[in-house]
PDB file of C-alpha atoms in Angstrom:
ATOM      1  CA  MET A   1       0.094  -0.212  -0.080  1.00 31.00           C
ATOM      2  CA  ILE A   2       1.098   3.324  -0.787  1.00 35.00           C
ATOM      3  CA  SER A   3       1.847   5.330   2.091  1.00 36.00           C
ATOM      4  CA  ASP A   4       2.848   9.170   1.013  1.00 42.00           C
ATOM      5  CA  ALA A   5      -0.454  10.176   0.183  1.00 48.00           C
ATOM      6  CA  ARG A   6      -0.347  14.321  -0.847  1.00 53.00           C
ATOM      7  CA  HIS A   7      -3.592  15.310  -1.896  1.00 57.00           C
ATOM      8  CA  SER A   8      -7.544  13.911  -0.869  1.00 58.00           C
ATOM      9  CA  LEU A   9     -10.934  13.894  -1.978  1.00 60.00           C
ATOM     10  CA  SER A  10     -13.443  14.311   0.566  1.00 59.00           C
ATOM     11  CA  VAL A  11     -16.525  12.354   0.242  1.00 62.00           C
ATOM     12  CA  THR A  12     -19.842  13.171   3.271  1.00 63.00           C
ATOM     13  CA  MET A  13     -17.250  13.429   5.872  1.00 63.00           C
ATOM     14  CA  GLU A  14     -14.601  10.944   4.783  1.00 67.00           C
ATOM     15  CA  THR A  15     -11.265  11.379   3.256  1.00 65.00           C
ATOM     16  CA  PHE A  16     -10.089   9.391   0.555  1.00 62.00           C
ATOM     17  CA  PRO A  17      -6.788   9.534   0.086  1.00 62.00           C
ATOM     18  CA  SER A  18      -5.369   9.890  -4.062  1.00 59.00           C
ATOM     19  CA  TRP A  19      -1.823   9.356  -5.052  1.00 48.00           C
ATOM     20  CA  SER A  20      -0.384  10.701  -8.336  1.00 43.00           C
ATOM     21  CA  ALA A  21       1.177   6.966  -8.871  1.00 36.00           C
ATOM     22  CA  ALA A  22      -1.928   5.322  -7.856  1.00 44.00           C
ATOM     23  CA  ARG A  23      -4.188   6.849 -10.238  1.00 51.00           C
ATOM     24  CA  PRO A  24      -5.626   5.202 -13.109  1.00 53.00           C
ATOM     25  CA  SER A  25      -3.740   5.724 -16.535  1.00 46.00           C
ATOM     26  CA  SER A  26      -5.816   7.913 -18.812  1.00 47.00           C
ATOM     27  CA  ARG A  27      -5.855   4.119 -20.710  1.00 45.00           C
ATOM     28  CA  THR A  28      -7.916   2.858 -18.528  1.00 46.00           C
ATOM     29  CA  LYS A  29     -11.291   2.466 -19.898  1.00 48.00           C
ATOM     30  CA  PRO A  30     -13.385   3.600 -17.083  1.00 44.00           C
ATOM     31  CA  TYR A  31     -11.505   6.718 -16.528  1.00 59.00           C
ATOM     32  CA  SER A  32     -13.435   9.794 -16.526  1.00 68.00           C
ATOM     33  CA  PRO A  33     -13.586  13.508 -17.543  1.00 70.00           C
ATOM     34  CA  PHE A  34     -14.370  14.481 -13.824  1.00 69.00           C
ATOM     35  CA  PHE A  35     -11.750  12.132 -12.191  1.00 64.00           C
ATOM     36  CA  LYS A  36      -9.425  13.445 -14.658  1.00 65.00           C
ATOM     37  CA  SER A  37      -9.728  17.104 -13.768  1.00 65.00           C
ATOM     38  CA  GLN A  38      -9.651  16.016 -10.414  1.00 60.00           C
ATOM     39  CA  PHE A  39      -6.147  14.388 -10.959  1.00 57.00           C
ATOM     40  CA  SER A  40      -4.878  16.611 -13.181  1.00 58.00           C
ATOM     41  CA  ASP A  41      -1.090  16.538 -13.344  1.00 51.00           C
ATOM     42  CA  ALA A  42      -1.398  20.016 -14.758  1.00 49.00           C
ATOM     43  CA  ASP A  43      -2.515  21.621 -11.526  1.00 52.00           C
ATOM     44  CA  ALA A  44      -1.360  18.993  -8.813  1.00 51.00           C
ATOM     45  CA  ASN A  45      -3.518  21.422  -6.498  1.00 49.00           C
ATOM     46  CA  LYS A  46      -7.087  20.028  -8.280  1.00 48.00           C
ATOM     47  CA  MET A  47      -6.285  16.757  -6.403  1.00 50.00           C
ATOM     48  CA  ASP A  48      -7.651  17.940  -3.182  1.00 58.00           C
ATOM     49  CA  GLY A  49     -11.370  18.502  -3.494  1.00 63.00           C
ATOM     50  CA  THR A  50     -14.820  17.901  -2.002  1.00 67.00           C
ATOM     51  CA  ILE A  51     -17.362  15.542  -3.633  1.00 72.00           C
ATOM     52  CA  ASP A  52     -21.224  16.025  -2.600  1.00 73.00           C
ATOM     53  CA  GLY A  53     -24.109  13.978  -3.430  1.00 81.00           C
ATOM     54  CA  ILE A  54     -22.794  10.560  -3.088  1.00 85.00           C
ATOM     55  CA  GLU A  55     -22.356   8.445   0.033  1.00 87.00           C
ATOM     56  CA  PRO A  56     -18.691   6.701   0.846  1.00 83.00           C
ATOM     57  CA  GLU A  57     -19.427   3.242   0.520  1.00 88.00           C
ATOM     58  CA  THR A  58     -21.171   4.187  -2.999  1.00 91.00           C
ATOM     59  CA  PHE A  59     -18.152   5.902  -3.852  1.00 87.00           C
ATOM     60  CA  ARG A  60     -15.582   3.138  -2.497  1.00 87.00           C
ATOM     61  CA  VAL A  61     -17.147   1.205  -5.236  1.00 91.00           C
ATOM     62  CA  VAL A  62     -16.569   3.405  -7.968  1.00 89.00           C
ATOM     63  CA  LEU A  63     -13.027   3.795  -7.346  1.00 84.00           C
ATOM     64  CA  ARG A  64     -12.895   0.218  -7.216  1.00 86.00           C
ATOM     65  CA  PHE A  65     -14.533   0.105 -10.560  1.00 89.00           C
ATOM     66  CA  MET A  66     -12.018   2.670 -12.007  1.00 82.00           C
ATOM     67  CA  TYR A  67      -9.490   0.775 -11.042  1.00 80.00           C
ATOM     68  CA  THR A  68     -10.334  -2.841 -11.609  1.00 84.00           C
ATOM     69  CA  ASP A  69     -13.292  -2.105 -14.457  1.00 87.00           C
ATOM     70  CA  MET A  70     -15.735  -4.717 -12.266  1.00 90.00           C
ATOM     71  CA  LEU A  71     -18.188  -4.539  -9.317  1.00 93.00           C
ATOM     72  CA  PRO A  72     -17.013  -5.721  -6.508  1.00 90.00           C
ATOM     73  CA  ARG A  73     -17.530  -9.428  -5.478  1.00 90.00           C
ATOM     74  CA  ASP A  74     -17.771  -8.844  -1.723  1.00 88.00           C
ATOM     75  CA  VAL A  75     -20.057  -5.846  -1.419  1.00 87.00           C
ATOM     76  CA  GLU A  76     -23.739  -6.917  -1.749  1.00 91.00           C
ATOM     77  CA  LEU A  77     -25.022  -5.208  -4.731  1.00 93.00           C
ATOM     78  CA  SER A  78     -28.313  -4.592  -4.032  1.00 94.00           C
ATOM     79  CA  THR A  79     -31.164  -2.671  -5.662  1.00 94.00           C
ATOM     80  CA  GLU A  80     -30.466   0.805  -4.078  1.00 94.00           C
ATOM     81  CA  LEU A  81     -26.797   0.047  -4.160  1.00 96.00           C
ATOM     82  CA  LEU A  82     -26.682  -0.371  -7.823  1.00 97.00           C
ATOM     83  CA  GLN A  83     -28.960   2.626  -8.761  1.00 96.00           C
ATOM     84  CA  ARG A  84     -26.934   4.775  -6.543  1.00 95.00           C
ATOM     85  CA  LEU A  85     -24.165   3.731  -8.544  1.00 96.00           C
ATOM     86  CA  LEU A  86     -25.955   4.134 -11.841  1.00 97.00           C
ATOM     87  CA  ALA A  87     -26.197   8.082 -10.812  1.00 96.00           C
ATOM     88  CA  ALA A  88     -22.913   8.551  -9.291  1.00 93.00           C
ATOM     89  CA  ALA A  89     -21.737   6.816 -13.379  1.00 94.00           C
ATOM     90  CA  ASP A  90     -24.256   9.664 -14.193  1.00 94.00           C
ATOM     91  CA  THR A  91     -22.825  11.999 -12.581  1.00 90.00           C
ATOM     92  CA  PHE A  92     -18.695  11.059 -13.129  1.00 88.00           C
ATOM     93  CA  HIS A  93     -19.479   9.952 -17.340  1.00 90.00           C
ATOM     94  CA  MET A  94     -18.417   6.523 -16.256  1.00 90.00           C
ATOM     95  CA  ASP A  95     -20.147   4.809 -19.215  1.00 91.00           C
ATOM     96  CA  GLY A  96     -18.338   1.355 -18.457  1.00 91.00           C
ATOM     97  CA  LEU A  97     -19.919   1.689 -14.802  1.00 94.00           C
ATOM     98  CA  LYS A  98     -23.345   3.056 -16.116  1.00 95.00           C
ATOM     99  CA  HIS A  99     -23.492   0.220 -18.333  1.00 96.00           C
ATOM    100  CA  THR A 100     -22.734  -2.498 -16.151  1.00 96.00           C
ATOM    101  CA  CYS A 101     -25.242  -0.989 -13.308  1.00 97.00           C
ATOM    102  CA  ALA A 102     -28.013  -1.104 -15.711  1.00 97.00           C
ATOM    103  CA  GLN A 103     -27.163  -4.834 -16.886  1.00 97.00           C
ATOM    104  CA  LYS A 104     -27.753  -5.390 -13.143  1.00 97.00           C
ATOM    105  CA  LEU A 105     -30.425  -3.380 -12.299  1.00 97.00           C
ATOM    106  CA  TRP A 106     -32.514  -5.206 -15.127  1.00 97.00           C
ATOM    107  CA  GLU A 107     -31.051  -8.885 -13.742  1.00 96.00           C
ATOM    108  CA  LEU A 108     -32.711  -7.551 -10.054  1.00 96.00           C
ATOM    109  CA  VAL A 109     -35.706  -6.536 -11.633  1.00 96.00           C
ATOM    110  CA  SER A 110     -39.188  -7.318  -9.988  1.00 94.00           C
ATOM    111  CA  PRO A 111     -42.731  -6.263  -9.935  1.00 92.00           C
ATOM    112  CA  GLU A 112     -41.458  -4.764  -6.228  1.00 91.00           C
ATOM    113  CA  THR A 113     -38.290  -2.653  -8.167  1.00 93.00           C
ATOM    114  CA  VAL A 114     -39.616  -1.820 -11.227  1.00 95.00           C
ATOM    115  CA  ALA A 115     -41.380   1.276 -10.927  1.00 94.00           C
ATOM    116  CA  ALA A 116     -38.537   2.524  -8.894  1.00 95.00           C
ATOM    117  CA  THR A 117     -35.744   1.341 -11.233  1.00 96.00           C
ATOM    118  CA  ILE A 118     -37.502   3.403 -14.220  1.00 97.00           C
ATOM    119  CA  CYS A 119     -37.432   6.179 -12.830  1.00 96.00           C
ATOM    120  CA  CYS A 120     -33.500   5.803 -11.690  1.00 97.00           C
ATOM    121  CA  ALA A 121     -33.503   5.099 -15.931  1.00 97.00           C
ATOM    122  CA  GLU A 122     -35.461   8.163 -16.784  1.00 97.00           C
ATOM    123  CA  ALA A 123     -33.661  10.248 -13.993  1.00 96.00           C
ATOM    124  CA  HIS A 124     -29.803   8.853 -15.114  1.00 97.00           C
ATOM    125  CA  ASN A 125     -30.259   8.753 -19.242  1.00 95.00           C
ATOM    126  CA  CYS A 126     -31.101   4.848 -19.581  1.00 96.00           C
ATOM    127  CA  PRO A 127     -33.287   4.475 -22.344  1.00 96.00           C
ATOM    128  CA  GLU A 128     -32.726   0.677 -23.131  1.00 96.00           C
ATOM    129  CA  LEU A 129     -32.961   0.519 -18.990  1.00 97.00           C
ATOM    130  CA  LYS A 130     -36.259   1.768 -19.179  1.00 97.00           C
ATOM    131  CA  ASP A 131     -38.017   0.383 -22.111  1.00 95.00           C
ATOM    132  CA  LYS A 132     -37.272  -2.814 -20.892  1.00 96.00           C
ATOM    133  CA  CYS A 133     -38.668  -2.447 -17.472  1.00 96.00           C
ATOM    134  CA  ILE A 134     -41.799  -0.924 -19.193  1.00 94.00           C
ATOM    135  CA  ASP A 135     -42.146  -4.219 -20.914  1.00 93.00           C
ATOM    136  CA  PHE A 136     -41.684  -5.933 -17.957  1.00 94.00           C
ATOM    137  CA  LEU A 137     -44.523  -4.156 -16.371  1.00 92.00           C
ATOM    138  CA  LEU A 138     -46.776  -4.702 -18.848  1.00 89.00           C
ATOM    139  CA  ALA A 139     -46.011  -8.190 -19.096  1.00 89.00           C
ATOM    140  CA  GLN A 140     -47.099  -8.628 -15.561  1.00 87.00           C
ATOM    141  CA  GLU A 141     -50.407 -10.654 -14.895  1.00 86.00           C
ATOM    142  CA  ASP A 142     -50.798  -8.853 -12.176  1.00 83.00           C
ATOM    143  CA  VAL A 143     -49.940  -5.233 -13.695  1.00 83.00           C
ATOM    144  CA  TRP A 144     -52.281  -3.619 -10.865  1.00 84.00           C
ATOM    145  CA  THR A 145     -49.901  -4.506  -8.222  1.00 84.00           C
ATOM    146  CA  VAL A 146     -47.428  -2.758 -10.240  1.00 87.00           C
ATOM    147  CA  VAL A 147     -49.750   0.217 -10.509  1.00 86.00           C
ATOM    148  CA  LEU A 148     -51.083   0.867  -7.676  1.00 87.00           C
ATOM    149  CA  SER A 149     -47.721   0.593  -5.327  1.00 87.00           C
ATOM    150  CA  GLU A 150     -46.504   3.408  -3.621  1.00 89.00           C
ATOM    151  CA  GLY A 151     -43.270   2.824  -6.731  1.00 89.00           C
ATOM    152  CA  PHE A 152     -45.476   3.619  -9.355  1.00 92.00           C
ATOM    153  CA  ARG A 153     -47.009   6.460  -7.672  1.00 91.00           C
ATOM    154  CA  GLN A 154     -43.806   8.382  -7.520  1.00 92.00           C
ATOM    155  CA  LEU A 155     -42.923   6.963 -10.961  1.00 93.00           C
ATOM    156  CA  ALA A 156     -46.006   8.892 -12.130  1.00 91.00           C
ATOM    157  CA  LEU A 157     -44.912  12.531  -9.900  1.00 93.00           C
ATOM    158  CA  CYS A 158     -41.839  12.645 -10.851  1.00 94.00           C
ATOM    159  CA  PHE A 159     -41.885  11.514 -14.393  1.00 94.00           C
ATOM    160  CA  PRO A 160     -45.046  12.340 -16.178  1.00 91.00           C
ATOM    161  CA  SER A 161     -43.850  12.114 -19.335  1.00 92.00           C
ATOM    162  CA  VAL A 162     -43.015   8.319 -18.681  1.00 93.00           C
ATOM    163  CA  ILE A 163     -46.935   7.402 -17.924  1.00 89.00           C
ATOM    164  CA  ASP A 164     -47.653   9.351 -21.323  1.00 88.00           C
ATOM    165  CA  GLU A 165     -45.436   6.575 -22.971  1.00 90.00           C
ATOM    166  CA  LEU A 166     -47.660   3.799 -20.989  1.00 87.00           C
ATOM    167  CA  ARG A 167     -50.943   5.555 -22.155  1.00 83.00           C
ATOM    168  CA  GLU A 168     -49.331   5.634 -26.046  1.00 85.00           C
ATOM    169  CA  ARG A 169     -48.071   1.654 -25.568  1.00 85.00           C
ATOM    170  CA  VAL A 170     -51.829   0.774 -24.097  1.00 78.00           C
ATOM    171  CA  GLY A 171     -54.198   3.411 -24.465  1.00 71.00           C
ATOM    172  CA  TYR A 172     -55.184   5.476 -22.143  1.00 53.00           C
ATOM    173  CA  GLU A 173     -57.775   3.149 -20.568  1.00 50.00           C
ATOM    174  CA  MET A 174     -56.308   0.303 -18.918  1.00 43.00           C
ATOM    175  CA  PRO A 175     -58.763  -2.491 -18.259  1.00 39.00           C
ATOM    176  CA  SER A 176     -59.586  -4.103 -14.937  1.00 35.00           C
ATOM    177  CA  PRO A 177     -61.082  -7.293 -14.121  1.00 35.00           C
ATOM    178  CA  GLU A 178     -64.150  -5.497 -12.573  1.00 40.00           C
ATOM    179  CA  GLU A 179     -64.342  -2.216 -14.471  1.00 40.00           C
ATOM    180  CA  SER A 180     -62.023   0.015 -16.285  1.00 44.00           C
ATOM    181  CA  PHE A 181     -59.844   3.013 -14.776  1.00 47.00           C
ATOM    182  CA  THR A 182     -57.697   5.365 -16.655  1.00 50.00           C
ATOM    183  CA  ILE A 183     -54.033   5.411 -15.174  1.00 52.00           C
ATOM    184  CA  ASP A 184     -55.003   9.636 -14.271  1.00 52.00           C
ATOM    185  CA  ASP A 185     -57.739   7.623 -11.855  1.00 55.00           C
ATOM    186  CA  LEU A 186     -54.733   5.960 -10.423  1.00 52.00           C
ATOM    187  CA  ILE A 187     -52.344   8.147  -9.709  1.00 51.00           C
ATOM    188  CA  MET A 188     -54.766  11.095  -8.332  1.00 51.00           C
ATOM    189  CA  SER A 189     -56.298   8.620  -5.846  1.00 47.00           C
TER     190      SER A 189
END
């Protein structure tokens, strides 16, 4: 381990040492413009800094991915962690991490997580993940379980354009075994 850290990055009250000798090279595939500016040789003072809006646990995984081009095997990759990683990858312009997180989120999608995953995909510009999740949602035998969930309500409040996409794909009215309800009826109740 290198012990002569001269600079650091502060992430939510936790400091991560940064060494010029240990930073990823510009040849490293997951290297990002954000980190390139942080670790610039041209201005050594840029190697000190603060990164807001990310939890230390998430940042550790981002750093590991940056050096290894892989998600760690010793960390539980929950849907919530993958969503935070996808957000970080979008912020830091790390396309490789973003693609990997989108794939892992798709592998974990379920009726319970699909609405939140659609929100995350829409917020962080992952149209393929969003489309797959919408297909998944519409293929559910009991689509009403998803549509009536709090996650779907949040989706409707945060991204009404996604609800418009659903309307286009299934028609304005969505049938129920007992009676017809419109999506507006469901999200306004």
